[in-house]
């Protein structure tokens, strides 16, 4: 069993661990992810909720209906504002964790891009990656 993947926010108030191996990441270019990141979107690891454990702190939650029409809870640090993870109302068994929060991740690759139809023209999308114009099923 490899050491769990750990991560947290910029100020250190929130800490978490993921008890699963993550090698593939998914970039989301939806307009909500652009606003909340102040960048081209978010890059995420999709993990099962049972493998995700908060070690320290209590993230704040912001809930909004996503571009897909689904209700999405976005969790972030109330002190430093770092985005941490999100969870859909209808799929509590899955957590979508922002990959930029990982401490010392093993090699990972963005293998899929979603919501490419709203991608910013300056954001790079690997042509070899799997691409979905909107929300994948
Ligand atoms: Zn923080
Ligand atoms: Zn998004």
XYZ file of N, CA and C and ligand atoms in Angstrom:
413
model
N 0.855 -1.197 0.000
C 0.000 0.000 0.000
C 0.887 1.243 0.000
N 0.778 2.089 -1.025
C 1.581 3.317 -1.045
C 1.094 4.293 0.005
N 1.939 5.254 0.372
C 1.539 6.285 1.331
C 0.373 7.060 0.739
N -0.565 7.473 1.597
C -1.704 8.214 1.055
C -1.269 9.556 0.488
N -1.995 9.964 -0.487
C -1.784 11.274 -1.091
C -2.321 12.312 -0.111
N -1.537 13.330 0.174
C -2.006 14.362 1.090
C -2.040 15.712 0.390
N -2.818 16.605 0.966
C -2.899 17.941 0.397
C -3.577 18.883 1.361
N -3.719 20.119 0.929
C -4.364 21.101 1.783
C -4.383 22.458 1.114
N -4.838 23.435 1.891
C -4.962 24.794 1.365
C -3.653 25.565 1.562
N -3.623 26.764 1.058
C -2.404 27.568 1.108
C -1.990 27.943 2.529
N -2.948 28.269 3.396
C -2.586 28.706 4.755
C -2.354 27.537 5.705
N -2.758 26.333 5.300
C -2.506 25.158 6.128
C -3.627 24.795 7.086
N -4.709 25.580 7.112
C -5.809 25.295 8.042
C -6.535 24.000 7.694
N -6.652 23.726 6.398
C -7.360 22.524 5.949
C -6.349 21.515 5.426
N -6.448 20.295 5.922
C -5.572 19.221 5.464
C -6.429 18.002 5.152
N -6.026 17.255 4.126
C -6.785 16.054 3.769
C -5.844 14.967 3.263
N -6.360 13.765 3.201
C -5.612 12.634 2.652
C -6.518 11.847 1.723
N -5.910 11.282 0.695
C -6.641 10.435 -0.247
C -5.997 9.053 -0.220
N -6.808 8.083 0.123
C -6.303 6.724 0.279
C -6.534 5.905 -0.988
N -6.087 6.430 -2.097
C -6.234 5.744 -3.380
C -5.143 6.260 -4.297
N -4.777 5.455 -5.288
C -3.753 5.946 -6.203
C -4.422 6.760 -7.310
N -3.838 7.900 -7.574
C -4.374 8.811 -8.588
C -3.291 9.030 -9.634
N -3.594 8.776 -10.879
C -2.618 9.045 -11.932
C -3.213 9.901 -13.045
N -4.539 9.849 -13.183
C -5.187 10.596 -14.251
C -6.013 11.740 -13.674
N -5.903 12.888 -14.331
C -6.629 14.078 -13.883
C -7.564 14.552 -14.993
N -8.569 15.306 -14.591
C -9.535 15.840 -15.542
C -9.613 17.352 -15.382
N -9.448 18.048 -16.482
C -9.538 19.512 -16.460
C -10.951 19.930 -16.819
N -11.490 20.868 -16.046
C -12.830 21.385 -16.329
C -12.737 22.842 -16.763
N -13.292 23.126 -17.919
C -13.248 24.483 -18.474
C -14.604 25.170 -18.402
N -15.467 24.750 -17.481
C -16.784 25.397 -17.379
C -16.618 26.818 -16.835
N -17.603 27.640 -17.089
C -17.483 29.053 -16.701
C -17.443 29.213 -15.183
N -18.101 28.320 -14.451
C -18.053 28.413 -12.988
C -16.645 28.125 -12.468
N -15.982 27.118 -13.044
C -14.615 26.797 -12.617
C -13.661 27.928 -12.992
N -13.943 28.609 -14.083
C -13.099 29.746 -14.461
C -13.228 30.875 -13.451
N -14.463 31.171 -13.074
C -14.675 32.258 -12.112
C -14.032 31.939 -10.764
N -14.248 30.703 -10.313
C -13.809 30.384 -8.961
C -12.292 30.253 -8.875
N -11.656 29.910 -9.994
C -10.198 29.763 -9.985
C -9.503 31.049 -10.409
N -10.239 31.903 -11.078
C -9.600 33.082 -11.647
C -8.626 32.711 -12.742
N -8.852 31.559 -13.337
C -7.935 31.043 -14.355
C -8.752 30.294 -15.410
N -8.107 29.382 -16.109
C -8.773 28.686 -17.203
C -9.774 27.640 -16.756
N -9.804 27.371 -15.461
C -10.706 26.341 -14.951
C -10.039 25.599 -13.812
N -10.467 24.366 -13.595
C -9.881 23.566 -12.519
C -9.337 22.262 -13.081
N -8.366 21.694 -12.382
C -7.814 20.380 -12.728
C -8.039 19.494 -11.516
N -8.648 18.343 -11.749
C -9.162 17.554 -10.634
C -8.844 16.075 -10.706
N -8.775 15.479 -9.523
C -8.740 14.028 -9.381
C -10.121 13.578 -8.936
N -10.659 12.579 -9.595
C -11.960 12.040 -9.212
C -11.726 10.852 -8.293
N -12.153 10.992 -7.058
C -11.925 9.907 -6.095
C -13.234 9.532 -5.407
N -13.239 8.345 -4.858
C -14.423 7.910 -4.118
C -14.414 8.554 -2.742
N -15.601 8.940 -2.286
C -15.716 9.635 -1.001
C -15.129 8.826 0.145
N -15.247 7.511 0.076
C -14.731 6.677 1.161
C -13.201 6.747 1.241
N -12.551 7.148 0.158
C -11.089 7.248 0.140
C -10.590 8.649 0.485
N -11.513 9.579 0.654
C -11.137 10.971 0.932
C -11.392 11.271 2.403
N -10.350 11.724 3.097
C -10.511 12.011 4.521
C -9.978 13.396 4.870
N -10.836 14.189 5.504
C -10.386 15.473 6.035
C -9.588 15.196 7.294
N -8.377 15.719 7.373
C -7.523 15.490 8.537
C -7.599 16.656 9.514
N -7.868 17.827 8.987
C -7.810 19.032 9.815
C -8.622 20.153 9.186
N -9.346 20.878 10.030
C -10.061 22.055 9.563
C -11.451 21.744 9.034
N -12.216 22.801 8.836
C -13.579 22.690 8.311
C -13.737 23.621 7.120
N -13.741 23.057 5.920
C -13.884 23.909 4.742
C -15.244 24.594 4.715
N -15.284 25.747 4.114
C -16.558 26.403 3.838
C -17.113 25.836 2.546
N -18.419 26.003 2.382
C -19.083 25.423 1.227
C -19.850 26.487 0.461
N -19.672 26.478 -0.854
C -20.439 27.363 -1.727
C -21.211 26.489 -2.707
N -22.525 26.686 -2.756
C -23.362 25.827 -3.587
C -23.974 26.628 -4.721
N -23.862 26.077 -5.912
C -24.422 26.750 -7.084
C -24.812 25.702 -8.112
N -25.821 26.028 -8.885
C -26.185 25.153 -9.982
C -25.132 25.292 -11.079
N -24.551 24.169 -11.468
C -23.455 24.176 -12.433
C -23.980 24.378 -13.850
N -23.058 24.564 -14.802
C -23.425 24.708 -16.209
C -24.219 23.495 -16.697
N -24.000 22.361 -16.040
C -24.695 21.130 -16.411
C -26.136 21.118 -15.921
N -26.488 22.087 -15.071
C -27.814 22.094 -14.474
C -27.860 21.338 -13.158
N -26.735 20.745 -12.764
C -26.691 19.988 -11.526
C -26.199 20.863 -10.384
N -26.673 20.551 -9.201
C -26.280 21.322 -8.023
C -24.910 20.838 -7.552
N -23.986 21.784 -7.463
C -22.612 21.446 -7.106
C -22.183 22.201 -5.854
N -21.642 21.462 -4.893
C -21.087 22.081 -3.691
C -19.584 22.224 -3.887
N -19.084 23.436 -3.714
C -17.651 23.679 -3.838
C -17.091 24.005 -2.461
N -16.086 23.280 -2.053
C -15.510 23.454 -0.724
C -14.188 24.194 -0.818
N -13.994 25.143 0.096
C -12.788 25.969 0.049
C -12.402 26.379 1.463
N -11.187 26.874 1.602
C -10.740 27.352 2.906
C -11.288 28.750 3.145
N -11.987 28.928 4.262
C -12.566 30.234 4.590
C -11.531 31.256 5.009
N -10.336 30.799 5.327
C -9.278 31.726 5.739
C -8.465 32.230 4.550
N -8.013 31.311 3.697
C -7.131 31.742 2.597
C -7.805 31.670 1.230
N -8.987 31.074 1.162
C -9.729 31.071 -0.094
C -9.364 29.969 -1.074
N -8.426 29.102 -0.712
C -8.032 28.040 -1.637
C -9.205 27.108 -1.944
N -9.407 26.837 -3.213
C -10.379 25.829 -3.608
C -9.833 24.451 -3.279
N -10.658 23.564 -2.747
C -10.167 22.268 -2.276
C -10.794 21.095 -3.016
N -12.097 21.055 -3.063
C -12.781 19.953 -3.749
C -14.236 20.334 -3.966
N -14.896 19.526 -4.777
C -16.321 19.743 -4.988
C -17.042 18.406 -4.982
N -18.336 18.514 -4.837
C -19.157 17.313 -4.746
C -20.533 17.645 -5.314
N -21.037 16.754 -6.133
C -22.376 16.974 -6.676
C -23.418 16.470 -5.702
N -24.508 17.181 -5.665
C -25.610 16.820 -4.778
C -26.053 15.374 -4.988
N -26.116 14.970 -6.256
C -26.690 13.655 -6.563
C -25.663 12.529 -6.527
N -24.368 12.869 -6.399
C -23.358 11.807 -6.335
C -22.432 12.022 -5.141
N -22.980 11.882 -3.924
C -22.144 12.090 -2.732
C -21.059 11.035 -2.578
N -21.140 9.971 -3.386
C -20.140 8.906 -3.282
C -18.836 9.268 -3.982
N -18.830 10.432 -4.647
C -17.633 10.830 -5.374
C -17.208 12.245 -4.974
N -15.893 12.449 -4.870
C -15.343 13.765 -4.562
C -14.411 14.161 -5.702
N -14.505 15.408 -6.104
C -13.677 15.932 -7.190
C -12.662 16.878 -6.551
N -11.417 16.415 -6.438
C -10.418 17.118 -5.642
C -9.495 17.937 -6.553
N -9.306 19.214 -6.201
C -8.439 20.096 -6.981
C -6.988 19.622 -6.876
N -6.420 19.294 -8.019
C -5.096 18.670 -8.020
C -3.981 19.611 -7.583
N -4.223 20.914 -7.664
C -3.196 21.864 -7.256
C -2.962 21.891 -5.755
N -3.833 21.254 -4.989
C -3.670 21.230 -3.541
C -2.812 20.094 -3.029
N -2.428 19.180 -3.918
C -1.644 18.023 -3.469
C -0.238 18.439 -3.059
N 0.282 17.795 -2.005
C 1.606 18.138 -1.480
C 2.740 17.618 -2.362
N 2.854 16.317 -2.422
C 3.946 15.683 -3.160
C 3.392 14.562 -4.024
N 2.646 14.942 -5.036
C 1.969 13.905 -5.798
C 2.922 13.071 -6.634
N 2.580 11.814 -6.832
C 3.302 11.008 -7.810
C 2.986 11.554 -9.206
N 3.660 11.078 -10.228
C 3.387 11.595 -11.581
C 1.906 11.472 -11.947
N 1.353 12.547 -12.455
C -0.046 12.563 -12.881
C -0.123 13.246 -14.224
N -1.194 12.934 -14.944
C -1.356 13.516 -16.276
C -2.818 13.919 -16.470
N -3.019 15.060 -17.092
C -4.382 15.455 -17.466
C -4.748 14.652 -18.717
N -5.667 13.712 -18.548
C -6.033 12.837 -19.661
C -7.377 13.202 -20.273
N -8.120 14.085 -19.597
C -9.430 14.457 -20.132
C -9.717 15.929 -19.876
N -10.414 16.524 -20.811
C -10.854 17.914 -20.684
C -12.354 17.945 -20.896
N -13.079 18.593 -19.976
C -14.527 18.704 -20.145
C -14.924 20.170 -20.253
N -16.099 20.403 -20.789
C -16.598 21.753 -21.047
C -15.642 22.532 -21.955
N -15.109 21.847 -22.967
C -14.173 22.517 -23.874
C -14.853 23.619 -24.683
N -16.171 23.549 -24.806
C -16.873 24.577 -25.591
C -16.766 25.963 -24.949
N -16.525 25.981 -23.633
C -16.372 27.289 -22.982
C -14.923 27.560 -22.575
N -13.993 26.764 -23.097
C -12.582 26.960 -22.742
C -12.084 28.318 -23.225
N -11.252 28.926 -22.410
C -10.630 30.195 -22.811
C -9.640 29.913 -23.938
N -9.570 30.821 -24.902
C -8.701 30.561 -26.057
C -7.227 30.451 -25.696
N -6.851 30.996 -24.533
C -5.441 30.959 -24.130
C -5.105 29.751 -23.263
N -6.095 28.886 -23.026
C -5.840 27.720 -22.183
C -5.470 26.528 -23.061
N -4.364 25.876 -22.742
C -3.877 24.773 -23.571
C -4.682 23.498 -23.333
N -5.069 22.859 -24.414
C -5.722 21.544 -24.334
C -4.914 20.569 -25.186
N -4.370 19.560 -24.533
C -3.579 18.542 -25.226
C -4.459 17.855 -26.270
N -4.090 17.943 -27.544
C -4.933 17.335 -28.579
C -5.067 15.818 -28.425
N -4.133 15.197 -27.719
C -4.187 13.741 -27.528
C -5.126 13.339 -26.399
N -5.630 14.305 -25.663
C -6.474 13.979 -24.513
C -7.916 13.731 -24.950
N -8.670 13.105 -24.057
C -10.092 12.896 -24.279
C -10.807 14.223 -24.043
N -11.651 14.635 -24.986
C -12.296 15.940 -24.860
C -13.813 15.815 -24.985
N -14.498 16.498 -24.088
C -15.956 16.516 -24.109
C -16.401 17.975 -24.125
N -17.289 18.321 -25.039
C -17.703 19.720 -25.195
C -18.457 20.248 -23.990
N -19.205 19.366 -23.338
C -19.994 19.781 -22.171
C -19.728 18.864 -21.002
N -20.807 18.489 -20.316
C -20.689 17.615 -19.146
C -20.697 16.154 -19.589
N -19.684 15.364 -19.191
C -19.719 13.938 -19.525
C -20.789 13.229 -18.681
N -21.254 12.117 -19.138
C -22.290 11.364 -18.405
C -21.715 10.713 -17.158
Zn -6.368 28.035 4.088
Zn -16.132 23.136 -13.949
